[in-house]
Short mmCIF file of C-alpha atoms and ligand atoms in Angstrom, two decimals:
data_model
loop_
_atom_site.label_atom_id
_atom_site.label_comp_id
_atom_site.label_asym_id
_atom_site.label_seq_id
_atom_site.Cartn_x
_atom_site.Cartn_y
_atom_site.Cartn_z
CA UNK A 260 109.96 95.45 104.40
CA UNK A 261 109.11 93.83 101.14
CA UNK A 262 108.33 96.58 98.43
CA UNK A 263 106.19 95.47 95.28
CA UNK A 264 108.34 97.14 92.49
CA UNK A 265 108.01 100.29 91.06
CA UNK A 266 109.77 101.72 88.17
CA UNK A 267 112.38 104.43 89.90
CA UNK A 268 111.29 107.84 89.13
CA UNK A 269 113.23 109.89 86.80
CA UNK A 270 115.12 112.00 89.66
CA UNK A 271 114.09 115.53 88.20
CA UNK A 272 110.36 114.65 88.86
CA UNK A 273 111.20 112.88 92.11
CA UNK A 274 113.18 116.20 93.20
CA UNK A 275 109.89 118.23 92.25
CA UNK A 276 107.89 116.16 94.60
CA UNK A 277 110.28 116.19 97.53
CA UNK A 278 110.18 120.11 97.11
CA UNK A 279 106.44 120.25 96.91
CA UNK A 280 106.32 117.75 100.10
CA UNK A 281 108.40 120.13 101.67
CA UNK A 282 107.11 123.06 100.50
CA UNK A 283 103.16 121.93 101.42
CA UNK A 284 104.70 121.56 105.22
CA UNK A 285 104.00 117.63 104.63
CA UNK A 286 106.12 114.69 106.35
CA UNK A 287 108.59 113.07 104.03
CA UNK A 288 108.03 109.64 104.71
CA UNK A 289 111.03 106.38 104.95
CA UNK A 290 110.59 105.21 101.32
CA UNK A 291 109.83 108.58 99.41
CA UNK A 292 112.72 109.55 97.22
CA UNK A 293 114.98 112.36 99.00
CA UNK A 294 118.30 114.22 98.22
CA UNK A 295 120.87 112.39 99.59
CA UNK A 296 122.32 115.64 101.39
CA UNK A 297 118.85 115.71 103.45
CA UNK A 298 119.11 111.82 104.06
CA UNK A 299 122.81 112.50 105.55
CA UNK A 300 122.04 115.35 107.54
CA UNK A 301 118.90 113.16 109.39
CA UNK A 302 120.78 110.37 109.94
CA UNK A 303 124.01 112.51 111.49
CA UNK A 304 121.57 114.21 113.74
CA UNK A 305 119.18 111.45 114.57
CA UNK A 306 122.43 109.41 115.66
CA UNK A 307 123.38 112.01 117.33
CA UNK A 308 120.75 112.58 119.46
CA UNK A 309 120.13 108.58 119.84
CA UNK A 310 124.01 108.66 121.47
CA UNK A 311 123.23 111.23 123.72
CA UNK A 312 120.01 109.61 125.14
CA UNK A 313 122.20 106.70 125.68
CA UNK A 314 125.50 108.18 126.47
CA UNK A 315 123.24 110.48 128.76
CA UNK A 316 122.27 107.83 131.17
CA UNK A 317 125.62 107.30 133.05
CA UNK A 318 125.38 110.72 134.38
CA UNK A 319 122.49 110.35 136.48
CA UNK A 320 122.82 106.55 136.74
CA UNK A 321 125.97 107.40 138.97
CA UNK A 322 123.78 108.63 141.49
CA UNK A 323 121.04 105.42 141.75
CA UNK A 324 122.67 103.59 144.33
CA UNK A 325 123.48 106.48 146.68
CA UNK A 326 119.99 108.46 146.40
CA UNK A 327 118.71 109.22 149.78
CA UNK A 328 115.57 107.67 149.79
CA UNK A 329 113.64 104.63 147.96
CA UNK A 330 111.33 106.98 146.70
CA UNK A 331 114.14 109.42 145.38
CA UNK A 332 115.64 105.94 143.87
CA UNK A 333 113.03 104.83 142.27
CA UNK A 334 112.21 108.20 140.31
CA UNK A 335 115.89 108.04 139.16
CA UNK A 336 115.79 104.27 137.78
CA UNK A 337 112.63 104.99 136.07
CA UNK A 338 114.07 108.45 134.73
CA UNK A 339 117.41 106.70 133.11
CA UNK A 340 115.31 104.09 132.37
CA UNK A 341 113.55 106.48 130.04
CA UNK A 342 116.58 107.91 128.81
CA UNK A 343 117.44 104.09 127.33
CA UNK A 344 113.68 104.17 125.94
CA UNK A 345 114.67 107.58 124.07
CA UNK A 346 117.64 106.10 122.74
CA UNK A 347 116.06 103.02 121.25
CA UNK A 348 113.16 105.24 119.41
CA UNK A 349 115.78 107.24 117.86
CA UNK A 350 117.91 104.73 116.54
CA UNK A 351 115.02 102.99 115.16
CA UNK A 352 114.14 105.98 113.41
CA UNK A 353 117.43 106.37 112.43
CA UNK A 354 117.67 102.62 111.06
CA UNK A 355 114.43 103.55 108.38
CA UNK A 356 116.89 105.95 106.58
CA UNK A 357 119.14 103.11 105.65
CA UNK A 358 121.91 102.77 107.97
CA UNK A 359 121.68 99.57 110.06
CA UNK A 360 121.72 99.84 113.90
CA UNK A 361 124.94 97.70 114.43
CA UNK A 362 126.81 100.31 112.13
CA UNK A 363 125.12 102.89 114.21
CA UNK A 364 126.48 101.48 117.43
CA UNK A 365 130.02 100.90 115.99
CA UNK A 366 129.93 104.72 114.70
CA UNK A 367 129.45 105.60 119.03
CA UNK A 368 131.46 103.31 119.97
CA UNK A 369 134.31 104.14 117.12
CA UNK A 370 133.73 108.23 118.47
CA UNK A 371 133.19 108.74 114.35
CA UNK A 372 129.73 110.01 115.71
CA UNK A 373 129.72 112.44 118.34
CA UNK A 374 126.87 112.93 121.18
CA UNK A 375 125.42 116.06 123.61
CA UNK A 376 128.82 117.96 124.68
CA UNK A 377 126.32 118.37 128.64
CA UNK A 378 127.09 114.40 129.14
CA UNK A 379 131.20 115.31 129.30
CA UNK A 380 130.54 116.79 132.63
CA UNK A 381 130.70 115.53 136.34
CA UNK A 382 128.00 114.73 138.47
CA UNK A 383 130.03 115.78 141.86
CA UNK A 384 127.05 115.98 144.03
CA UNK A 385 123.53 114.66 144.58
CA UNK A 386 121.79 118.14 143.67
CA UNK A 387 123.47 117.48 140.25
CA UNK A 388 120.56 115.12 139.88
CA UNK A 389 118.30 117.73 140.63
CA UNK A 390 119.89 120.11 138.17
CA UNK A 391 120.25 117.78 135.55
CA UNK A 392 116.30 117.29 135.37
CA UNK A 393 115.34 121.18 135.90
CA UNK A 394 118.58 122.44 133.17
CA UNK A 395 119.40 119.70 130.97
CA UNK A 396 116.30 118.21 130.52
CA UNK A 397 114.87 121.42 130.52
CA UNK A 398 117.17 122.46 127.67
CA UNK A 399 116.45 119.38 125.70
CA UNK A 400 112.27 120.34 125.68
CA UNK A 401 113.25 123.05 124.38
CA UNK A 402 115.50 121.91 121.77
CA UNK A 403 112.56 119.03 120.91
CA UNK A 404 108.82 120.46 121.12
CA UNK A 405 109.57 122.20 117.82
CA UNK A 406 111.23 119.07 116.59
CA UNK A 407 107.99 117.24 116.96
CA UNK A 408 107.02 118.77 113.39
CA UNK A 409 110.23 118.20 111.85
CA UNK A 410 109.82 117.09 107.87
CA UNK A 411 110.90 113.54 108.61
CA UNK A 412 107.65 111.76 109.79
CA UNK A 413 109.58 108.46 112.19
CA UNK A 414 111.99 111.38 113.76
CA UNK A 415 109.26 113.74 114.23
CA UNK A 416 106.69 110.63 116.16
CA UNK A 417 109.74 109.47 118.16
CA UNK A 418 110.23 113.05 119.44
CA UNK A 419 106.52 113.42 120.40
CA UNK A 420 106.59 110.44 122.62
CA UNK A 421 110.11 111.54 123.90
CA UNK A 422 108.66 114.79 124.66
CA UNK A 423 105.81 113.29 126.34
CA UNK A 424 108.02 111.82 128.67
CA UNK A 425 110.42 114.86 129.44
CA UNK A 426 107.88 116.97 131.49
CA UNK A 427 108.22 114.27 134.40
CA UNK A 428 112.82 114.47 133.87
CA UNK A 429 112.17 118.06 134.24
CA UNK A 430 109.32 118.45 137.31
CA UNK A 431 110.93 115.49 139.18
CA UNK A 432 114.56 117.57 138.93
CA UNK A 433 112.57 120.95 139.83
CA UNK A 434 111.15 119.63 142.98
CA UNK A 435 114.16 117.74 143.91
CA UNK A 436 116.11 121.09 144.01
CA UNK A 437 113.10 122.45 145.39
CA UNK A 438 112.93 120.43 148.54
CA UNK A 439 116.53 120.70 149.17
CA UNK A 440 116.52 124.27 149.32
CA UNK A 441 113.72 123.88 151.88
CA UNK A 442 116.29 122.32 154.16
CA UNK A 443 119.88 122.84 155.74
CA UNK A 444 122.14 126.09 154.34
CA UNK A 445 124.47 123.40 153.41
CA UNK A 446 122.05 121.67 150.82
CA UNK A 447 121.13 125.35 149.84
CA UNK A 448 124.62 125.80 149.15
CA UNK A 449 125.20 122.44 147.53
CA UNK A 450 121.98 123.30 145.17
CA UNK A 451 123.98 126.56 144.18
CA UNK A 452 126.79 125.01 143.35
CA UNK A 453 125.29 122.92 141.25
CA UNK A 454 123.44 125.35 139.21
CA UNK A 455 126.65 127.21 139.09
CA UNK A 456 128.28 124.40 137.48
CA UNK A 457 125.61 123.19 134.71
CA UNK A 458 124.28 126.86 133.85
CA UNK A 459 126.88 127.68 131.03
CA UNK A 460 127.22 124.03 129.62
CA UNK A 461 123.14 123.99 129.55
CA UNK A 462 123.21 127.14 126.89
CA UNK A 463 125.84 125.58 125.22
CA UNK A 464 123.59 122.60 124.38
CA UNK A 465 121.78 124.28 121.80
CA UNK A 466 125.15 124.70 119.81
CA UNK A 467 127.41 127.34 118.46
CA UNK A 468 126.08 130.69 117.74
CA UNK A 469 124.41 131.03 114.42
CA UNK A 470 126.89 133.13 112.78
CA UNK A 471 129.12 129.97 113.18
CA UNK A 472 126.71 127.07 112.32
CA UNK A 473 127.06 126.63 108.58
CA UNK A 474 124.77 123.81 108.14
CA UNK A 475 121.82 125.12 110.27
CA UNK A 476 120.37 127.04 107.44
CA UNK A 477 119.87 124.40 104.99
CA UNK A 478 118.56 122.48 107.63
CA UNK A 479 115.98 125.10 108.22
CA UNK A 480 115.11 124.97 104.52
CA UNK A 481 114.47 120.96 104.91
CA UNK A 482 112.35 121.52 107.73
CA UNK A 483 114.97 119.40 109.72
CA UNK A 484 115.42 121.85 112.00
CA UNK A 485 112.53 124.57 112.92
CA UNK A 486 114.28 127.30 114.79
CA UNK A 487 117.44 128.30 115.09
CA UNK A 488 120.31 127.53 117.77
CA UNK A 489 120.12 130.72 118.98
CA UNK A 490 116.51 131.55 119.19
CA UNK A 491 116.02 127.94 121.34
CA UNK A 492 119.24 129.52 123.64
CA UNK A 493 117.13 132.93 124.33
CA UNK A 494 114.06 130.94 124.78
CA UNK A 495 115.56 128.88 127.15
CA UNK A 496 116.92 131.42 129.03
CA UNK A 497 113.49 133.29 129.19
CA UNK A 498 111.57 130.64 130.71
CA UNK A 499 114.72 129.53 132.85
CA UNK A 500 114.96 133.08 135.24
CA UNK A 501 111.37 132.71 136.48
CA UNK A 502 112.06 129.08 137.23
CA UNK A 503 115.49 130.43 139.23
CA UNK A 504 113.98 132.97 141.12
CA UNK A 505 110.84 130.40 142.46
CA UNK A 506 113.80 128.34 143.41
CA UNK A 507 115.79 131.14 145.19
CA UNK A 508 119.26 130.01 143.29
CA UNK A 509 121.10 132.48 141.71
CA UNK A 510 122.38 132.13 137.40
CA UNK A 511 125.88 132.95 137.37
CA UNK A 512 125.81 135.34 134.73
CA UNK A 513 126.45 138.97 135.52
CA UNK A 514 125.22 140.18 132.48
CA UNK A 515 121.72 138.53 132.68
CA UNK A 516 118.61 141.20 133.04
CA UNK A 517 115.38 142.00 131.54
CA UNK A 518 115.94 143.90 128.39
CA UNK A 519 112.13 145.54 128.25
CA UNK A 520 112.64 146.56 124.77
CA UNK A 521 113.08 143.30 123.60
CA UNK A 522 110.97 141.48 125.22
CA UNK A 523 113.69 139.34 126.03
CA UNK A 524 116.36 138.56 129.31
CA UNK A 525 119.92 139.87 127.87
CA UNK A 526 122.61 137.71 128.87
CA UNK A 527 126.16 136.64 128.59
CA UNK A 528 128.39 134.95 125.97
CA UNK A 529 129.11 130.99 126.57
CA UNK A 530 132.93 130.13 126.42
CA UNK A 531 132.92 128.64 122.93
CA UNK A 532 136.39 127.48 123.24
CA UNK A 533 135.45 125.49 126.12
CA UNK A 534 132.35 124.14 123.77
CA UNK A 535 134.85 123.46 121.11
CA UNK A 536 137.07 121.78 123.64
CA UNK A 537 134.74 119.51 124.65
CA UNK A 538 133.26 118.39 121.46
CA UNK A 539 136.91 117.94 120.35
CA UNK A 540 136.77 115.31 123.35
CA UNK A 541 138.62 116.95 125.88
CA UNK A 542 135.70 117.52 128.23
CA UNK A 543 136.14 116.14 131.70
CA UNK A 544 134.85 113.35 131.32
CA UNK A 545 134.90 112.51 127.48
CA UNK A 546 136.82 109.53 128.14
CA UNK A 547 135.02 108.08 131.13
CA UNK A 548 131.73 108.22 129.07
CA UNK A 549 133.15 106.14 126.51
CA UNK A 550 135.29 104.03 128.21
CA UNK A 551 132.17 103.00 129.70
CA UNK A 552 129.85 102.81 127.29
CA UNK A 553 132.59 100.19 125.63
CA UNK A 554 132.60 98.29 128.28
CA UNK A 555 129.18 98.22 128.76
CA UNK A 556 128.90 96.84 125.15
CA UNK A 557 131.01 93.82 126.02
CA UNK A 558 130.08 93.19 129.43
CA UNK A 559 126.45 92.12 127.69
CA UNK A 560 128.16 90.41 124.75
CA UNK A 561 127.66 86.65 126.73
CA UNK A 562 123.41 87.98 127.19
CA UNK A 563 123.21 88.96 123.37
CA UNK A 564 124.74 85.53 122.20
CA UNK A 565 123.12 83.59 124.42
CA UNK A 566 119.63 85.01 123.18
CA UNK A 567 120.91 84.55 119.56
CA UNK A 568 122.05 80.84 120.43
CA UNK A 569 118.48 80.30 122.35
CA UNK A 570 116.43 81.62 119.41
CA UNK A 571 118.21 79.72 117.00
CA UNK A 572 117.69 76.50 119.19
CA UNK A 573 113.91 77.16 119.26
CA UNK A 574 113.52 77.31 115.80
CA UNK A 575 115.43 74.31 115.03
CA UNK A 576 113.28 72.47 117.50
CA UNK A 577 110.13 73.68 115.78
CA UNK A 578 111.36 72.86 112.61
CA UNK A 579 112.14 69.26 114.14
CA UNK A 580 108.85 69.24 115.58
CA UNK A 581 106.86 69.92 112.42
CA UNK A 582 108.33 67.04 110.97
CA UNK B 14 134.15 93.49 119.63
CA UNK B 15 131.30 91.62 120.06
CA UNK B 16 129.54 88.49 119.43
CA UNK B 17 127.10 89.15 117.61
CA UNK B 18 127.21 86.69 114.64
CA UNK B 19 124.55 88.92 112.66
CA UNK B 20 122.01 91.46 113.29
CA UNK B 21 118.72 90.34 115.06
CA UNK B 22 115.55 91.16 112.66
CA UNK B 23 113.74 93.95 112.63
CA UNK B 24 110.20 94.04 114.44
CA UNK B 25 107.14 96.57 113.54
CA UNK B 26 105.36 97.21 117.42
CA UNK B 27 101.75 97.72 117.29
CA UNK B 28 99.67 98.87 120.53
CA UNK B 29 96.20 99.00 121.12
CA UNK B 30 95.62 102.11 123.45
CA UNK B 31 92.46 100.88 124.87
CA UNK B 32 89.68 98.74 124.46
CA UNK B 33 87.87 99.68 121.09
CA UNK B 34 90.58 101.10 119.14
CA UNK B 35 92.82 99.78 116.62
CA UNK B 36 95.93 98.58 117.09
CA UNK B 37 98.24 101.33 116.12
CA UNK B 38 101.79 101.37 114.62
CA UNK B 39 104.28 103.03 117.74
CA UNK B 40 107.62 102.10 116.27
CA UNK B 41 110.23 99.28 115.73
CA UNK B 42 112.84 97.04 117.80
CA UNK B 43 115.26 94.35 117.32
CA UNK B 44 115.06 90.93 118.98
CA UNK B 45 116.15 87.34 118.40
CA UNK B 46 112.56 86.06 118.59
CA UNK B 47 108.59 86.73 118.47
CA UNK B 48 108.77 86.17 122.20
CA UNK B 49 111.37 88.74 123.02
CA UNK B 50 110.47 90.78 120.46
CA UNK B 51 106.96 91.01 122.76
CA UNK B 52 108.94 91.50 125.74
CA UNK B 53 110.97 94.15 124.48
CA UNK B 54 108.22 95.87 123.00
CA UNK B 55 106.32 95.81 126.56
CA UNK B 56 109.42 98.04 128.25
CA UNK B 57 110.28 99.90 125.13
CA UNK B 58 106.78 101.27 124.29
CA UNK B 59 104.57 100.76 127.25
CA UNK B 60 105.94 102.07 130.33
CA UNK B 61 103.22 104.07 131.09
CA UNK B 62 99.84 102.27 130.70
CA UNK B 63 100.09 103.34 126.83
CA UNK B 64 98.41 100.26 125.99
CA UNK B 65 96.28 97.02 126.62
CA UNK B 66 97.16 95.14 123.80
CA UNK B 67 100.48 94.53 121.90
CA UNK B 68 101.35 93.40 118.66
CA UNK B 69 104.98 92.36 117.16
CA UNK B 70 105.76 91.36 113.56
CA UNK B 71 108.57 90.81 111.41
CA UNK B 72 109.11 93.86 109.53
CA UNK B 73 110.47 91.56 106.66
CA UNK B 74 106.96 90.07 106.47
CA UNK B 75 104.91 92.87 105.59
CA UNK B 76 104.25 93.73 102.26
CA UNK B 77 103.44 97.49 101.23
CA UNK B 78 102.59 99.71 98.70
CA UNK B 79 105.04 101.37 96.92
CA UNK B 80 104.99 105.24 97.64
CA UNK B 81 105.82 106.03 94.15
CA UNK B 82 103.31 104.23 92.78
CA UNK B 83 100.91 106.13 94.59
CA UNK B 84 98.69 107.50 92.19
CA UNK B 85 97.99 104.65 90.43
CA UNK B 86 97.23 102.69 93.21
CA UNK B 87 94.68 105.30 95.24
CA UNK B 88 93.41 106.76 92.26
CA UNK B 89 90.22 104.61 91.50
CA UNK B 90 88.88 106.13 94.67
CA UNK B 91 89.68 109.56 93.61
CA UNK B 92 87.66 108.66 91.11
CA UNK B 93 84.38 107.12 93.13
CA UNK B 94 83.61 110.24 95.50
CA UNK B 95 80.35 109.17 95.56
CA UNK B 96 81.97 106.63 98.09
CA UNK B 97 82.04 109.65 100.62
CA UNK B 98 78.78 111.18 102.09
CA UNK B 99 79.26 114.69 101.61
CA UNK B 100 78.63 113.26 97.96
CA UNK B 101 74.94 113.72 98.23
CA UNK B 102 72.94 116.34 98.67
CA UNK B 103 70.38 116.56 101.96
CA UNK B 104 68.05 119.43 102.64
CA UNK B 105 68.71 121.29 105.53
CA UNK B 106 65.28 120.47 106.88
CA UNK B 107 66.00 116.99 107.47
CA UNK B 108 67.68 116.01 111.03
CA UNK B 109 69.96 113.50 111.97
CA UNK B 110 71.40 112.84 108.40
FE1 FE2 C 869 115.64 111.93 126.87
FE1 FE2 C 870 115.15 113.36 129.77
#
């Protein structure tokens, strides 16, 4: 965008607006002054969560050609095809902070930007897809309704129309799982499984615990983030065990039960370590992800330069034309 | 790595939701073109009947305010509130004002 000039504010006064912004629980918008701390801390987690949308396709997208049914097929292309959608409104909210979206796909591509430590994990069966919708995407509502009024006006519209769309990832996963445990003991089975793989990795989405998440608190004080990691776990968890027991699938946590004086399901401790593994890319399938998604970069090289070369070609023409 | 010679520009996506609104601003793509930028903006933004109408323009050709020159700039209505209605007074005894 071209910007008529403006003399640059002296940063003290710029500081005391971004504060009162802030403070007044009003958007910061792409070309108001900001700290650069609170610019760098969007545009790591806005990446972030742009990667993970993208990185989180290949997942589910291993299952397209072998779903059992056109109907089942078609839910799951339009599902991953969201997932690309999610991806693209993130990194163009991403790009009005400065950074430019090829450095933002070198930065994936490079592993100097991480994505969702869930997306490291097998899908080994066909109830995985089921599971993915009801825990994963499941998680991620959580994680992004309160996101929705984060301080940063283009990441908090791209997470209302991401959010939009995640009720339909999570019902179609639901009653997936639901109609297979209608059926044989062996899909019943193959549903458990499933849920006993993705339960602990699902809490772990919402990160480490407080006590050991430095940066969350500043964040909080930006408005970046609105609750805490884990406040969105036990929420998660509270509106998960309903869900379970509708489905007749059991959480694999011993320690999980109603705690009537909180108010709240108690539950077990994730394996960090296996969190911290993962993110330090030894996951099961860190490598296949982005062995992929390299190859998937270059595989479409030849479709991005030919569009470049027939653009180009079109304008010459027109300029030839107006002659 | 790749072959992309340089980035494609940067397009602004405006949709109208339905007949009688405005076009509204949704968000912002790359393409090579006007014409893909329109088709890209179609699967990006409108997958769901979200719109009848759909706008693309170069993001480099729109000119805007400056944020920090805000004051100056939206202050001469500050100043004329008798632009707004609730400026003038109406009894209560007279309807459909
Ligand atoms: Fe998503
Ligand atoms: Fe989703």
């Amino acid at each position: 965008m071209t910007t008529t000039p403006a003399d640059p504010a002296p940063p003290d006064a710029a500081q005391e607006r971004f504060d009162a912004t802030i403070a007044r629980g009003d958007r910061i918008e792409p070309r108001d002054w900001m700290p650069d701390g609170y610019r760098r801390t969007l545009v790591r987690q806005i990446a972030q969560h742009a990667h993970s949308e993208i990185i989180g396709m290949q997942p589910e997208g291993n299952w397209i050609g072998r779903a059992p049914s056109l109907r089942r097929k078609a839910i799951l292309l339009a599902k991953v095809q969201d997932e690309a959608g999610h991806g693209l409104y993130l990194y163009s909210a991403c790009e009005t902070l400065g950074v430019s979206r090829a450095e933002l796909t070198e930065m994936l591509l490079s592993g100097r930007q991480k994505y969702s430590s869930i997306f490291n994990y097998p899908t080994l069966s066909y109830a995985d897809v089921g599971t993915i919708g009801w825990l994963v995407d499941g998680a991620a509502i959580c994680n992004q309704v309160p996101l929705c009024r984060t301080s940063y006006g283009p990441y908090g519209r791209a997470m209302i129309r991401i959010c939009k769309e995640e009720s339909f990832h999570q019902r179609q996963g639901y009653e997936l799982l639901m109609t297979m445990t209608r059926g044989t003991d062996g899909q019943r089975a193959m549903v458990q499984e499933s849920v006993d793989r993705f339960w602990w990795p699902s809490l772990m989405m919402f990160g480490p615990p407080d006590a050991e998440s430095p940066n969350s608190a500043r964040s909080m004080a930006w408005g970046v983030k609105r609750n805490s990691n884990d406040e969105l776990r036990q929420k998660f968890v509270d509106m998960t065990v309903p869900q379970a027991d509708a489905l007749g699938v059991t959480l694999p946590d011993p320690d999980l039960r109603w705690n009537e004086e909180r108010g709240h399901y108690d539950f077990g401790e994730p394996d960090w370590t296996e969190l911290a593994e993962v993110i330090r890319g030894n996951g099961p399938c860190n490598e296949q992800r982005m062995a992929h998604r390299r190859a998937a970069h270059d595989d479409g090289a030849w479709v991005r330069e030919a569009a470049t070369a027939f653009a180009e070609r079109s304008a010459a023409r027109a300029r030839e034309e107006a002659r | 790595m790749s072959g992309d010679r340089r980035e494609w520009p940067l397009y602004e996506v405006f949709v109208r939701g339905k007949r009688g609104l405005n076009h509204v601003h949704v968000g912002s793509l790359h393409a090579p073109d006007d014409v893909m930028a329109l088709r890209h903006a179609r699967d990006v933004y409108t997958r769901r009947n979200e719109g009848v109408s759909i706008w693309v323009v170069r993001a480099d050709a729109i000119t805007a305010s400056s944020p920090d020159e805000k004051d100056p700039l939206f202050s001469p209505s500050g100043d004329k509130v008798y632009r707004h209605p609730t400026f003038y007074e109406i009894p209560e005894n007279v309807p459909h004002m």
